GROMACS .gro file of C-alpha atoms in nm:
model
  503
    1MET     CA    1   2.226   2.708   0.903
    2THR     CA    2   1.992   2.905   0.670
    3ASP     CA    3   1.805   2.786   0.374
    4LYS     CA    4   1.932   2.868   0.076
    5ILE     CA    5   1.613   2.855  -0.176
    6LEU     CA    6   1.769   2.991  -0.576
    7TYR     CA    7   1.416   3.055  -0.735
    8LEU     CA    8   1.413   2.965  -1.132
    9ILE     CA    9   1.185   3.293  -1.266
   10ASP     CA   10   1.049   3.300  -1.603
   11GLY     CA   11   0.784   3.515  -1.778
   12TRP     CA   12   0.478   3.378  -1.602
   13PHE     CA   13   0.616   3.533  -1.290
   14PHE     CA   14   0.448   3.190  -1.090
   15ASN     CA   15   0.811   3.177  -0.817
   16PHE     CA   16   0.892   3.547  -0.800
   17GLY     CA   17   0.513   3.549  -0.621
   18VAL     CA   18   0.614   3.223  -0.405
   19ALA     CA   19   0.894   3.380  -0.308
   20HIS     CA   20   0.715   3.755  -0.251
   21ASN     CA   21   0.498   3.507  -0.001
   22LEU     CA   22   0.805   3.299   0.119
   23GLN     CA   23   0.995   3.600   0.293
   24LYS     CA   24   0.679   3.725   0.528
   25HIS     CA   25   0.716   3.399   0.713
   26GLU     CA   26   1.068   3.231   0.691
   27LYS     CA   27   1.401   3.325   0.716
   28PHE     CA   28   1.614   3.192   0.359
   29ASP     CA   29   1.900   3.324   0.173
   30SER     CA   30   1.694   3.372  -0.149
   31TYR     CA   31   1.909   3.358  -0.484
   32ALA     CA   32   1.717   3.418  -0.859
   33ILE     CA   33   1.840   3.331  -1.197
   34ILE     CA   34   1.571   3.509  -1.460
   35ASP     CA   35   1.450   3.425  -1.739
   36VAL     CA   36   1.316   3.723  -1.867
   37ASP     CA   37   1.387   3.966  -2.132
   38ASP     CA   38   1.439   4.359  -2.164
   39LYS     CA   39   1.199   4.490  -2.052
   40ALA     CA   40   1.079   4.262  -1.719
   41ARG     CA   41   1.395   4.303  -1.707
   42ASP     CA   42   1.315   4.620  -1.554
   43PHE     CA   43   1.126   4.531  -1.343
   44TYR     CA   44   1.348   4.323  -1.157
   45GLU     CA   45   1.579   4.594  -1.099
   46LYS     CA   46   1.456   4.857  -0.952
   47GLN     CA   47   1.185   4.570  -0.779
   48ASN     CA   48   1.283   4.606  -0.388
   49LEU     CA   49   0.962   4.381  -0.289
   50VAL     CA   50   1.132   4.042  -0.315
   51LYS     CA   51   1.567   4.133  -0.124
   52PHE     CA   52   1.769   3.844  -0.304
   53ASN     CA   53   2.114   3.741  -0.190
   54LYS     CA   54   2.238   3.765  -0.571
   55GLU     CA   55   2.038   3.759  -0.910
   56TRP     CA   56   2.162   3.649  -1.182
   57TYR     CA   57   1.961   3.672  -1.545
   58TYR     CA   58   1.976   3.400  -1.816
   59LEU     CA   59   2.045   3.621  -2.117
   60ASP     CA   60   2.373   3.767  -1.927
   61ALA     CA   61   2.511   3.334  -2.010
   62PHE     CA   62   2.521   3.381  -2.428
   63ASN     CA   63   2.888   3.515  -2.568
   64THR     CA   64   2.784   3.634  -2.922
   65LYS     CA   65   3.091   3.692  -3.060
   66LYS     CA   66   3.120   3.324  -2.910
   67LYS     CA   67   3.101   3.100  -3.233
   68ILE     CA   68   3.241   2.734  -3.227
   69PRO     CA   69   3.123   2.564  -2.874
   70ASP     CA   70   3.420   2.382  -2.677
   71LEU     CA   71   3.305   2.020  -2.681
   72ASN     CA   72   3.565   1.891  -2.436
   73TYR     CA   73   3.389   2.069  -2.216
   74LEU     CA   74   3.088   1.936  -2.386
   75SER     CA   75   3.192   1.540  -2.369
   76ASN     CA   76   3.304   1.613  -2.010
   77PHE     CA   77   2.996   1.793  -1.832
   78GLU     CA   78   2.798   1.494  -2.023
   79SER     CA   79   3.077   1.284  -1.859
   80ARG     CA   80   3.071   1.391  -1.458
   81TYR     CA   81   2.627   1.498  -1.427
   82LYS     CA   82   2.558   1.181  -1.625
   83ILE     CA   83   2.327   1.390  -1.863
   84ASN     CA   84   2.281   1.236  -2.226
   85LEU     CA   85   2.283   1.594  -2.395
   86TRP     CA   86   2.097   1.520  -2.686
   87SER     CA   87   1.805   1.401  -2.538
   88ILE     CA   88   1.808   1.774  -2.366
   89ILE     CA   89   1.832   1.949  -2.698
   90TYR     CA   90   1.580   1.752  -2.901
   91ASN     CA   91   1.352   1.836  -2.596
   92ASP     CA   92   1.310   2.207  -2.691
   93ARG     CA   93   1.063   2.279  -3.016
   94GLU     CA   94   1.291   2.644  -3.117
   95PHE     CA   95   1.594   2.290  -3.179
   96TYR     CA   96   1.415   2.040  -3.387
   97LYS     CA   97   1.085   2.032  -3.572
   98TYR     CA   98   0.877   2.338  -3.499
   99ASN     CA   99   1.089   2.637  -3.566
  100LYS     CA  100   0.902   2.864  -3.850
  101PHE     CA  101   1.184   3.142  -3.809
  102HIS     CA  102   1.575   3.005  -3.801
  103ASN     CA  103   1.725   2.676  -3.910
  104PHE     CA  104   1.975   2.603  -3.580
  105SER     CA  105   2.356   2.459  -3.685
  106TYR     CA  106   2.483   2.211  -3.535
  107ASP     CA  107   2.726   2.446  -3.366
  108ASP     CA  108   2.434   2.723  -3.306
  109ILE     CA  109   2.343   2.420  -3.033
  110LEU     CA  110   2.626   2.329  -2.928
  111LEU     CA  111   2.750   2.636  -2.853
  112ILE     CA  112   2.392   2.764  -2.660
  113LEU     CA  113   2.397   2.412  -2.432
  114GLU     CA  114   2.810   2.490  -2.351
  115GLN     CA  115   2.720   2.866  -2.237
  116GLU     CA  116   2.378   2.731  -2.055
  117CYS     CA  117   2.542   2.455  -1.925
  118ARG     CA  118   2.846   2.683  -1.739
  119PHE     CA  119   2.671   2.910  -1.656
  120PHE     CA  120   2.398   2.659  -1.411
  121GLU     CA  121   2.703   2.547  -1.273
  122GLN     CA  122   2.897   2.787  -1.196
  123ILE     CA  123   2.680   2.963  -0.939
  124LEU     CA  124   2.487   2.604  -0.823
  125ASP     CA  125   2.872   2.605  -0.756
  126ASP     CA  126   2.900   2.946  -0.625
  127ILE     CA  127   2.595   2.914  -0.369
  128GLN     CA  128   2.514   2.559  -0.300
  129PRO     CA  129   2.204   2.627  -0.276
  130ASP     CA  130   1.933   2.349  -0.084
  131PHE     CA  131   1.629   2.393  -0.240
  132LEU     CA  132   1.612   2.544  -0.629
  133SER     CA  133   1.256   2.636  -0.701
  134MET     CA  134   1.116   2.587  -1.014
  135TYR     CA  135   0.735   2.624  -1.271
  136ILE     CA  136   0.721   2.252  -1.377
  137PRO     CA  137   1.041   2.281  -1.743
  138VAL     CA  138   0.942   2.361  -2.099
  139SER     CA  139   1.223   2.433  -2.244
  140HIS     CA  140   1.561   2.221  -2.276
  141HIS     CA  141   1.791   2.473  -2.058
  142GLN     CA  142   1.481   2.427  -1.754
  143GLN     CA  143   1.490   2.115  -1.782
  144LEU     CA  144   1.894   2.104  -1.806
  145LEU     CA  145   1.947   2.362  -1.435
  146LEU     CA  146   1.664   2.064  -1.321
  147LYS     CA  147   1.877   1.752  -1.434
  148LEU     CA  148   2.210   1.947  -1.332
  149ALA     CA  149   2.077   2.015  -0.963
  150LYS     CA  150   1.937   1.705  -0.861
  151ARG     CA  151   2.327   1.528  -1.009
  152LYS     CA  152   2.462   1.855  -0.697
  153GLY     CA  153   2.185   1.697  -0.418
  154ILE     CA  154   1.979   1.964  -0.479
  155LYS     CA  155   1.605   1.942  -0.312
  156ILE     CA  156   1.366   1.992  -0.643
  157LEU     CA  157   1.116   2.171  -0.522
  158MET     CA  158   0.911   2.211  -0.884
  159PHE     CA  159   0.460   2.345  -0.941
  160THR     CA  160   0.351   2.102  -1.105
  161PRO     CA  161  -0.029   1.978  -1.245
  162VAL     CA  162  -0.199   1.673  -1.188
  163ARG     CA  163  -0.392   1.521  -1.429
  164PHE     CA  164  -0.691   1.581  -1.235
  165GLY     CA  165  -0.788   2.013  -1.334
  166GLY     CA  166  -0.733   2.261  -1.042
  167ARG     CA  167  -0.468   2.033  -0.846
  168MET     CA  168  -0.129   2.037  -0.792
  169MET     CA  169   0.165   1.921  -0.600
  170ILE     CA  170   0.471   2.032  -0.530
  171SER     CA  171   0.779   1.781  -0.587
  172GLU     CA  172   1.068   1.645  -0.751
  173GLU     CA  173   0.919   1.467  -1.028
  174ALA     CA  174   0.688   1.630  -1.287
  175GLY     CA  175   0.365   1.530  -1.239
  176MET     CA  176   0.490   1.264  -0.971
  177PRO     CA  177   0.444   1.296  -0.591
  178ASP     CA  178   0.782   1.242  -0.422
  179LYS     CA  179   0.663   0.930  -0.196
  180TRP     CA  180   0.396   0.697  -0.419
  181ASN     CA  181   0.278   0.361  -0.328
  182ILE     CA  182  -0.011   0.334  -0.433
  183HIS     CA  183  -0.144   0.006  -0.321
  184LYS     CA  184  -0.133   0.075  -0.001
  185THR     CA  185  -0.494   0.096   0.118
  186ILE     CA  186  -0.517   0.493   0.280
  187SER     CA  187  -0.932   0.447   0.335
  188SER     CA  188  -1.158   0.151   0.464
  189GLU     CA  189  -1.447   0.425   0.314
  190LYS     CA  190  -1.652   0.256   0.079
  191LYS     CA  191  -1.709   0.425  -0.257
  192THR     CA  192  -1.958   0.383  -0.514
  193PHE     CA  193  -1.834   0.465  -0.875
  194GLU     CA  194  -2.115   0.838  -0.867
  195GLU     CA  195  -1.970   0.913  -0.623
  196LEU     CA  196  -1.570   0.909  -0.722
  197GLU     CA  197  -1.656   1.051  -1.084
  198ASN     CA  198  -1.806   1.289  -0.909
  199PHE     CA  199  -1.401   1.371  -0.814
  200LEU     CA  200  -1.378   1.357  -1.226
  201LYS     CA  201  -1.622   1.614  -1.249
  202ASN     CA  202  -1.508   1.800  -0.978
  203HIS     CA  203  -1.185   1.841  -1.094
  204ASP     CA  204  -1.261   1.834  -1.560
  205SER     CA  205  -0.998   1.909  -1.750
  206SER     CA  206  -1.211   1.993  -2.003
  207LYS     CA  207  -1.238   2.390  -1.765
  208ALA     CA  208  -0.862   2.304  -1.741
  209ILE     CA  209  -0.805   2.309  -2.172
  210ALA     CA  210  -1.093   2.576  -2.199
  211ASN     CA  211  -0.875   2.844  -1.880
  212TYR     CA  212  -0.536   2.775  -2.103
  213THR     CA  213  -0.708   2.901  -2.445
  214LYS     CA  214  -0.770   3.141  -2.210
  215ALA     CA  215  -0.479   3.254  -2.038
  216HIS     CA  216  -0.290   3.297  -2.457
  217PHE     CA  217  -0.584   3.510  -2.552
  218GLU     CA  218  -0.869   3.222  -2.778
  219SER     CA  219  -1.110   3.441  -2.584
  220HIS     CA  220  -0.924   3.763  -2.604
  221LYS     CA  221  -0.924   3.888  -2.960
  222PHE     CA  222  -0.822   4.204  -2.911
  223GLU     CA  223  -0.557   4.159  -2.604
  224ARG     CA  224  -0.388   3.897  -2.902
  225TYR     CA  225  -0.442   4.119  -3.171
  226LYS     CA  226  -0.304   4.460  -2.945
  227ALA     CA  227   0.007   4.201  -2.860
  228ILE     CA  228   0.103   4.172  -3.165
  229LEU     CA  229   0.061   4.524  -3.269
  230ASN     CA  230   0.280   4.576  -2.979
  231PHE     CA  231   0.563   4.281  -3.134
  232PHE     CA  232   0.503   4.523  -3.469
  233ILE     CA  233   0.607   4.912  -3.328
  234SER     CA  234   0.809   4.802  -3.055
  235LYS     CA  235   1.179   4.814  -3.048
  236ARG     CA  236   1.360   4.648  -2.981
  237GLY     CA  237   1.599   4.527  -2.652
  238LYS     CA  238   1.961   4.456  -2.716
  239ASN     CA  239   1.905   4.113  -2.541
  240TYR     CA  240   1.675   4.003  -2.820
  241ASN     CA  241   1.930   3.838  -2.979
  242ASN     CA  242   2.068   3.687  -2.736
  243ARG     CA  243   1.679   3.423  -2.682
  244TYR     CA  244   1.752   3.132  -2.865
  245SER     CA  245   1.388   3.141  -2.940
  246ASN     CA  246   1.454   3.492  -3.119
  247LEU     CA  247   1.629   3.457  -3.360
  248GLY     CA  248   1.431   3.488  -3.679
  249LYS     CA  249   1.132   3.625  -3.576
  250THR     CA  250   1.155   3.938  -3.784
  251ARG     CA  251   0.828   4.159  -3.830
  252ILE     CA  252   0.807   4.020  -4.127
  253LYS     CA  253   0.818   3.626  -4.127
  254THR     CA  254   0.584   3.710  -3.834
  255LEU     CA  255   0.312   3.862  -3.977
  256LEU     CA  256   0.319   3.546  -4.259
  257ASP     CA  257   0.311   3.333  -3.999
  258LYS     CA  258  -0.038   3.522  -3.867
  259PHE     CA  259  -0.129   3.494  -4.208
  260SER     CA  260  -0.076   3.169  -4.261
  261ARG     CA  261  -0.177   2.999  -3.950
  262TYR     CA  262  -0.459   3.242  -3.981
  263PHE     CA  263  -0.597   3.037  -4.192
  264GLN     CA  264  -0.414   2.716  -4.186
  265ARG     CA  265  -0.717   2.741  -3.896
  266LYS     CA  266  -1.007   2.855  -4.128
  267SER     CA  267  -0.875   2.576  -4.338
  268ALA     CA  268  -0.860   2.290  -4.060
  269ILE     CA  269  -1.270   2.300  -3.945
  270SER     CA  270  -1.410   2.359  -4.274
  271PHE     CA  271  -1.176   2.011  -4.311
  272MET     CA  272  -1.296   1.853  -3.963
  273ASN     CA  273  -1.683   1.921  -4.080
  274LYS     CA  274  -1.698   1.733  -4.336
  275TYR     CA  275  -1.413   1.433  -4.275
  276PHE     CA  276  -1.417   1.360  -3.914
  277ILE     CA  277  -1.756   1.148  -3.688
  278LYS     CA  278  -1.961   1.378  -3.545
  279ASN     CA  279  -2.158   1.083  -3.370
  280LEU     CA  280  -2.107   0.748  -3.268
  281ASN     CA  281  -2.265   0.424  -3.354
  282ASP     CA  282  -2.326   0.240  -3.019
  283ASN     CA  283  -2.217  -0.074  -3.204
  284THR     CA  284  -1.891  -0.012  -3.280
  285ASN     CA  285  -1.659  -0.146  -3.117
  286PHE     CA  286  -1.304   0.086  -3.081
  287VAL     CA  287  -1.039   0.130  -2.865
  288TYR     CA  288  -0.966   0.588  -2.842
  289PHE     CA  289  -0.661   0.765  -2.895
  290ALA     CA  290  -0.671   1.141  -2.822
  291LEU     CA  291  -0.401   1.321  -2.969
  292HIS     CA  292  -0.136   1.543  -2.756
  293SER     CA  293  -0.129   1.886  -2.887
  294GLU     CA  294   0.200   1.975  -3.020
  295PRO     CA  295   0.399   2.126  -2.912
  296GLU     CA  296   0.358   2.025  -2.587
  297ARG     CA  297   0.637   1.934  -2.267
  298ALA     CA  298   0.414   1.630  -2.173
  299LEU     CA  299   0.578   1.471  -2.457
  300LEU     CA  300   0.919   1.597  -2.533
  301ILE     CA  301   0.991   1.657  -2.205
  302GLY     CA  302   0.745   1.399  -2.076
  303ALA     CA  303   0.785   1.144  -2.349
  304PRO     CA  304   1.057   1.190  -2.618
  305TYR     CA  305   1.106   0.858  -2.810
  306PHE     CA  306   0.758   0.869  -2.868
  307ALA     CA  307   0.712   1.214  -2.950
  308ASN     CA  308   0.579   1.055  -3.365
  309GLN     CA  309   0.179   1.066  -3.244
  310ILE     CA  310   0.146   0.967  -3.587
  311SER     CA  311   0.375   0.672  -3.546
  312VAL     CA  312   0.204   0.572  -3.236
  313ILE     CA  313  -0.145   0.621  -3.400
  314GLU     CA  314   0.016   0.332  -3.683
  315ASN     CA  315   0.135   0.099  -3.459
  316ILE     CA  316  -0.222   0.122  -3.227
  317ALA     CA  317  -0.360   0.051  -3.547
  318LYS     CA  318  -0.107  -0.228  -3.676
  319SER     CA  319  -0.194  -0.428  -3.327
  320LEU     CA  320  -0.571  -0.439  -3.297
  321PRO     CA  321  -0.780  -0.750  -3.286
  322MET     CA  322  -0.965  -0.801  -3.601
  323GLY     CA  323  -1.258  -0.631  -3.520
  324TYR     CA  324  -1.190  -0.324  -3.354
  325LYS     CA  325  -1.152   0.063  -3.512
  326LEU     CA  326  -0.897   0.325  -3.319
  327TYR     CA  327  -1.045   0.678  -3.320
  328VAL     CA  328  -0.878   0.973  -3.289
  329LYS     CA  329  -0.955   1.269  -3.162
  330ASP     CA  330  -0.733   1.559  -3.171
  331HIS     CA  331  -0.681   1.840  -2.871
  332PRO     CA  332  -0.894   2.139  -2.808
  333ALA     CA  333  -0.569   2.336  -2.776
  334GLN     CA  334  -0.490   2.279  -3.025
  335VAL     CA  335  -0.687   2.541  -3.152
  336VAL     CA  336  -0.383   2.795  -3.008
  337TYR     CA  337  -0.181   2.693  -3.280
  338GLY     CA  338  -0.439   2.681  -3.582
  339TRP     CA  339  -0.501   2.337  -3.601
  340ARG     CA  340  -0.281   2.091  -3.725
  341ASN     CA  341  -0.186   2.109  -4.045
  342ILE     CA  342  -0.483   1.931  -4.345
  343SER     CA  343  -0.191   1.629  -4.513
  344TYR     CA  344  -0.124   1.576  -4.117
  345TYR     CA  345  -0.473   1.462  -4.011
  346LYS     CA  346  -0.491   1.301  -4.402
  347GLN     CA  347  -0.254   1.072  -4.353
  348ILE     CA  348  -0.402   0.925  -3.986
  349MET     CA  349  -0.754   0.868  -4.223
  350SER     CA  350  -0.482   0.656  -4.500
  351LEU     CA  351  -0.490   0.436  -4.317
  352PRO     CA  352  -0.808   0.152  -4.295
  353ASN     CA  353  -0.898   0.062  -3.947
  354VAL     CA  354  -0.839   0.452  -3.785
  355GLU     CA  355  -1.105   0.733  -3.839
  356ILE     CA  356  -1.061   1.054  -3.638
  357LEU     CA  357  -1.390   1.241  -3.464
  358HIS     CA  358  -1.501   1.549  -3.388
  359ASN     CA  359  -1.375   1.756  -3.162
  360SER     CA  360  -1.707   1.896  -3.061
  361LEU     CA  361  -1.695   1.533  -2.920
  362THR     CA  362  -1.618   1.524  -2.554
  363SER     CA  363  -1.405   1.309  -2.286
  364ALA     CA  364  -1.696   1.206  -2.141
  365GLN     CA  365  -1.928   1.151  -2.433
  366ILE     CA  366  -1.630   0.844  -2.584
  367ILE     CA  367  -1.480   0.658  -2.344
  368PRO     CA  368  -1.831   0.487  -2.174
  369LYS     CA  369  -1.824   0.409  -2.584
  370SER     CA  370  -1.502   0.280  -2.638
  371ASN     CA  371  -1.303  -0.042  -2.499
  372LEU     CA  372  -1.016   0.094  -2.468
  373VAL     CA  373  -0.863   0.400  -2.434
  374ILE     CA  374  -0.478   0.505  -2.477
  375SER     CA  375  -0.278   0.773  -2.450
  376ILE     CA  376   0.126   0.820  -2.465
  377GLY     CA  377   0.073   1.045  -2.153
  378GLY     CA  378  -0.233   1.237  -2.096
  379THR     CA  379  -0.544   1.328  -1.889
  380PRO     CA  380  -0.787   1.051  -2.115
  381GLY     CA  381  -0.543   0.793  -1.935
  382VAL     CA  382  -0.698   0.799  -1.587
  383GLU     CA  383  -1.023   0.963  -1.670
  384ALA     CA  384  -1.070   0.584  -1.860
  385ILE     CA  385  -1.018   0.423  -1.497
  386PHE     CA  386  -1.298   0.677  -1.376
  387HIS     CA  387  -1.538   0.524  -1.707
  388LYS     CA  388  -1.436   0.197  -1.593
  389LYS     CA  389  -1.250   0.150  -1.894
  390PRO     CA  390  -0.850   0.029  -1.921
  391SER     CA  391  -0.626   0.177  -2.046
  392ILE     CA  392  -0.287   0.133  -2.178
  393VAL     CA  393  -0.035   0.443  -2.139
  394PHE     CA  394   0.386   0.425  -2.280
  395THR     CA  395   0.506   0.636  -2.011
  396ASP     CA  396   0.532   0.669  -1.624
  397GLN     CA  397   0.198   0.859  -1.460
  398LEU     CA  398   0.094   0.931  -1.138
  399TYR     CA  399  -0.214   0.576  -1.231
  400SER     CA  400   0.030   0.417  -1.447
  401ASP     CA  401   0.003   0.106  -1.200
  402LEU     CA  402  -0.330   0.043  -1.083
  403PRO     CA  403  -0.451  -0.273  -1.182
  404SER     CA  404  -0.722  -0.138  -1.546
  405VAL     CA  405  -0.314  -0.040  -1.637
  406TYR     CA  406  -0.121  -0.117  -1.877
  407GLN     CA  407   0.202   0.050  -1.917
  408ILE     CA  408   0.438  -0.052  -2.260
  409ASN     CA  409   0.773   0.034  -2.281
  410ASN     CA  410   0.860  -0.052  -2.694
  411TYR     CA  411   0.579  -0.158  -2.955
  412GLU     CA  412   0.663  -0.499  -2.968
  413GLU     CA  413   0.427  -0.470  -2.622
  414LEU     CA  414   0.140  -0.365  -2.836
  415PRO     CA  415  -0.071  -0.665  -2.940
  416LYS     CA  416  -0.038  -0.799  -2.580
  417ALA     CA  417  -0.114  -0.503  -2.375
  418ILE     CA  418  -0.402  -0.490  -2.627
  419GLU     CA  419  -0.566  -0.861  -2.621
  420LEU     CA  420  -0.498  -0.802  -2.258
  421SER     CA  421  -0.649  -0.474  -2.148
  422LEU     CA  422  -0.957  -0.607  -2.371
  423GLN     CA  423  -1.012  -0.832  -2.081
  424LYS     CA  424  -0.951  -0.611  -1.768
  425GLN     CA  425  -1.232  -0.461  -1.532
  426VAL     CA  426  -1.185  -0.164  -1.276
  427ASP     CA  427  -1.172  -0.235  -0.940
  428ILE     CA  428  -1.430   0.019  -0.795
  429ASN     CA  429  -1.164  -0.068  -0.474
  430ASP     CA  430  -0.825   0.040  -0.644
  431LEU     CA  431  -0.989   0.397  -0.818
  432ALA     CA  432  -1.147   0.440  -0.461
  433ASN     CA  433  -0.835   0.388  -0.266
  434PHE     CA  434  -0.645   0.584  -0.603
  435VAL     CA  435  -0.841   0.928  -0.554
  436GLU     CA  436  -0.808   0.955  -0.202
  437LYS     CA  437  -0.401   0.936  -0.271
  438ILE     CA  438  -0.482   1.206  -0.533
  439LYS     CA  439  -0.642   1.429  -0.239
  440LYS     CA  440  -0.312   1.362   0.006
  441VAL     CA  441  -0.035   1.431  -0.241
  442SER     CA  442  -0.179   1.766  -0.454
  443PHE     CA  443  -0.367   2.054  -0.400
  444ASN     CA  444  -0.640   2.276  -0.509
  445PHE     CA  445  -0.502   2.561  -0.704
  446VAL     CA  446  -0.623   2.717  -1.028
  447ILE     CA  447  -0.309   2.769  -1.152
  448ASN     CA  448  -0.475   2.933  -1.584
  449ASN     CA  449  -0.654   3.242  -1.353
  450ILE     CA  450  -0.288   3.319  -1.251
  451MET     CA  451  -0.169   3.322  -1.615
  452GLU     CA  452  -0.472   3.483  -1.799
  453ASP     CA  453  -0.484   3.776  -1.534
  454PHE     CA  454  -0.105   3.879  -1.583
  455SER     CA  455  -0.126   3.838  -1.991
  456ILE     CA  456  -0.398   4.050  -1.932
  457ARG     CA  457  -0.289   4.294  -1.724
  458PHE     CA  458   0.051   4.300  -1.819
  459GLY     CA  459   0.105   4.252  -2.208
  460PHE     CA  460   0.292   3.953  -2.125
  461LYS     CA  461   0.174   3.728  -2.514
  462GLY     CA  462   0.229   3.740  -2.783
  463PRO     CA  463   0.574   3.697  -3.037
  464VAL     CA  464   0.758   3.790  -2.822
  465MET     CA  465   0.732   3.710  -2.403
  466ASP     CA  466   0.811   4.083  -2.259
  467ALA     CA  467   0.668   4.342  -2.136
  468PHE     CA  468   0.742   4.672  -1.964
  469MET     CA  469   0.608   4.557  -1.511
  470PRO     CA  470   0.589   4.926  -1.335
  471VAL     CA  471   0.681   4.829  -1.012
  472ALA     CA  472   0.321   4.938  -0.890
  473GLU     CA  473   0.156   4.749  -1.080
  474VAL     CA  474   0.327   4.407  -0.989
  475LYS     CA  475   0.219   4.479  -0.642
  476SER     CA  476  -0.107   4.561  -0.713
  477PHE     CA  477  -0.162   4.209  -0.892
  478LEU     CA  478   0.046   4.069  -0.582
  479ASP     CA  479  -0.217   4.165  -0.282
  480ASP     CA  480  -0.503   4.105  -0.602
  481HIS     CA  481  -0.403   3.719  -0.630
  482ASN     CA  482  -0.251   3.732  -0.260
  483LEU     CA  483  -0.452   3.478  -0.087
  484GLU     CA  484  -0.330   3.156  -0.460
  485PHE     CA  485   0.117   3.239  -0.320
  486GLN     CA  486  -0.021   3.262  -0.004
  487LYS     CA  487  -0.121   2.902  -0.120
  488LEU     CA  488   0.149   2.857  -0.338
  489ALA     CA  489   0.412   2.906  -0.025
  490SER     CA  490   0.233   2.746   0.245
  491GLU     CA  491   0.288   2.441  -0.019
  492HIS     CA  492   0.651   2.532  -0.037
  493GLN     CA  493   0.734   2.500   0.335
  494LYS     CA  494   0.579   2.225   0.381
  495LYS     CA  495   0.784   2.001   0.149
  496ILE     CA  496   1.070   2.176   0.260
  497GLN     CA  497   0.967   2.064   0.626
  498GLU     CA  498   0.907   1.677   0.479
  499HIS     CA  499   1.263   1.690   0.245
  500LYS     CA  500   1.431   1.853   0.602
  501ILE     CA  501   1.288   1.559   0.809
  502LYS     CA  502   1.383   1.335   0.522
  503SER     CA  503   1.731   1.448   0.547
   0.00000   0.00000   0.00000
């Protein structure tokens, strides 16, 4: 029988490129859930570049006339599939904490969730796909589809970053390979720390962050303002309010938010320059904690119970032994959101044994001088290993079962974890084996190059991720990035074969 692949295609377009290339080399029954707004939908309804057996539009899931959620259905759904729905709700940046435009009521949220559950369940029951191909989830509905597919025994082909710049993998778990035994030696070749450090330099995460900010138009001011202007002068599609993230996003509120973010950025930079530490004292014993940018999936979905970073910092500070300080640094990608409110930084600075480092200091300058690196689940935790420093993480990571890494489950563990970790040493053989495993389970792929080009070429940025996509222009885009999409399709083929062998 022909294998069935269901693609989740959203505004970043990766999975359409994968489907376009896979159909050239192998016969699949291809289906698609298309998660775009009205202008982009026009392309998908007209295109014949990919021949889908059937396609559904995510925004069609919502009946705006329905006002009361069916709690019995949601309770039954949760029980049948063993999926904690409130956990998924709190994963979403729009429902809680980060939404500046709309306050969702209890009924609002559950009504959206109910219609999504019915929509995804019906599709999966109807076609019973063998595989679900998707980019790593960043919103609650993507995470919902992923969990539901897993519960139904559907194999996942998830395009997910590795904690090294320019490397990706196809896996069932976000940021984790399907097969992983870090203690199994796969190379007896002797390496020096300097040789291993070259691997880190060649996959510098700061380059990935720089590319990320480019894709969000931080280096393309004209494109950014053009996208904002387009939002103010363009006509709204009929499904505009069906996307829950658009609710309350009026032109005037958006304009006020843009002004607010501009002045917040200016104010934050002035505050940083005045109060943040710009030079490190070689004689200071310190533990280093790098903030995640917010909102970010690594916190909301990857570490939902440690998403309050102020609380994390306070608990680390309480757990430090005498003679050590905690140095905190903000994530460089936070510039996309206008940095943080000054009151946030003041909360951190109010802790007597905590200081904030200026963003002009890089991880490569900070980590070698630190005694220990603590990370909720970010890149500094893995960078620490290459600089011969122990680390503590709060969530399961690629590197979290290395002997020099301590993974904690709750705050009560912190004092003992810090005490033990400060005595640990990084073993070069463990690190060499780890690097070889990374090379084996991942591949080189600079995702932000495609994101940046797609954003600029089609205007897919600004308050609404929506723009017209002429079929001829899309074909030209696919041709220009043909080698990259071929690479992605090839990696999908490898993973499909692995799943078939296992089953």
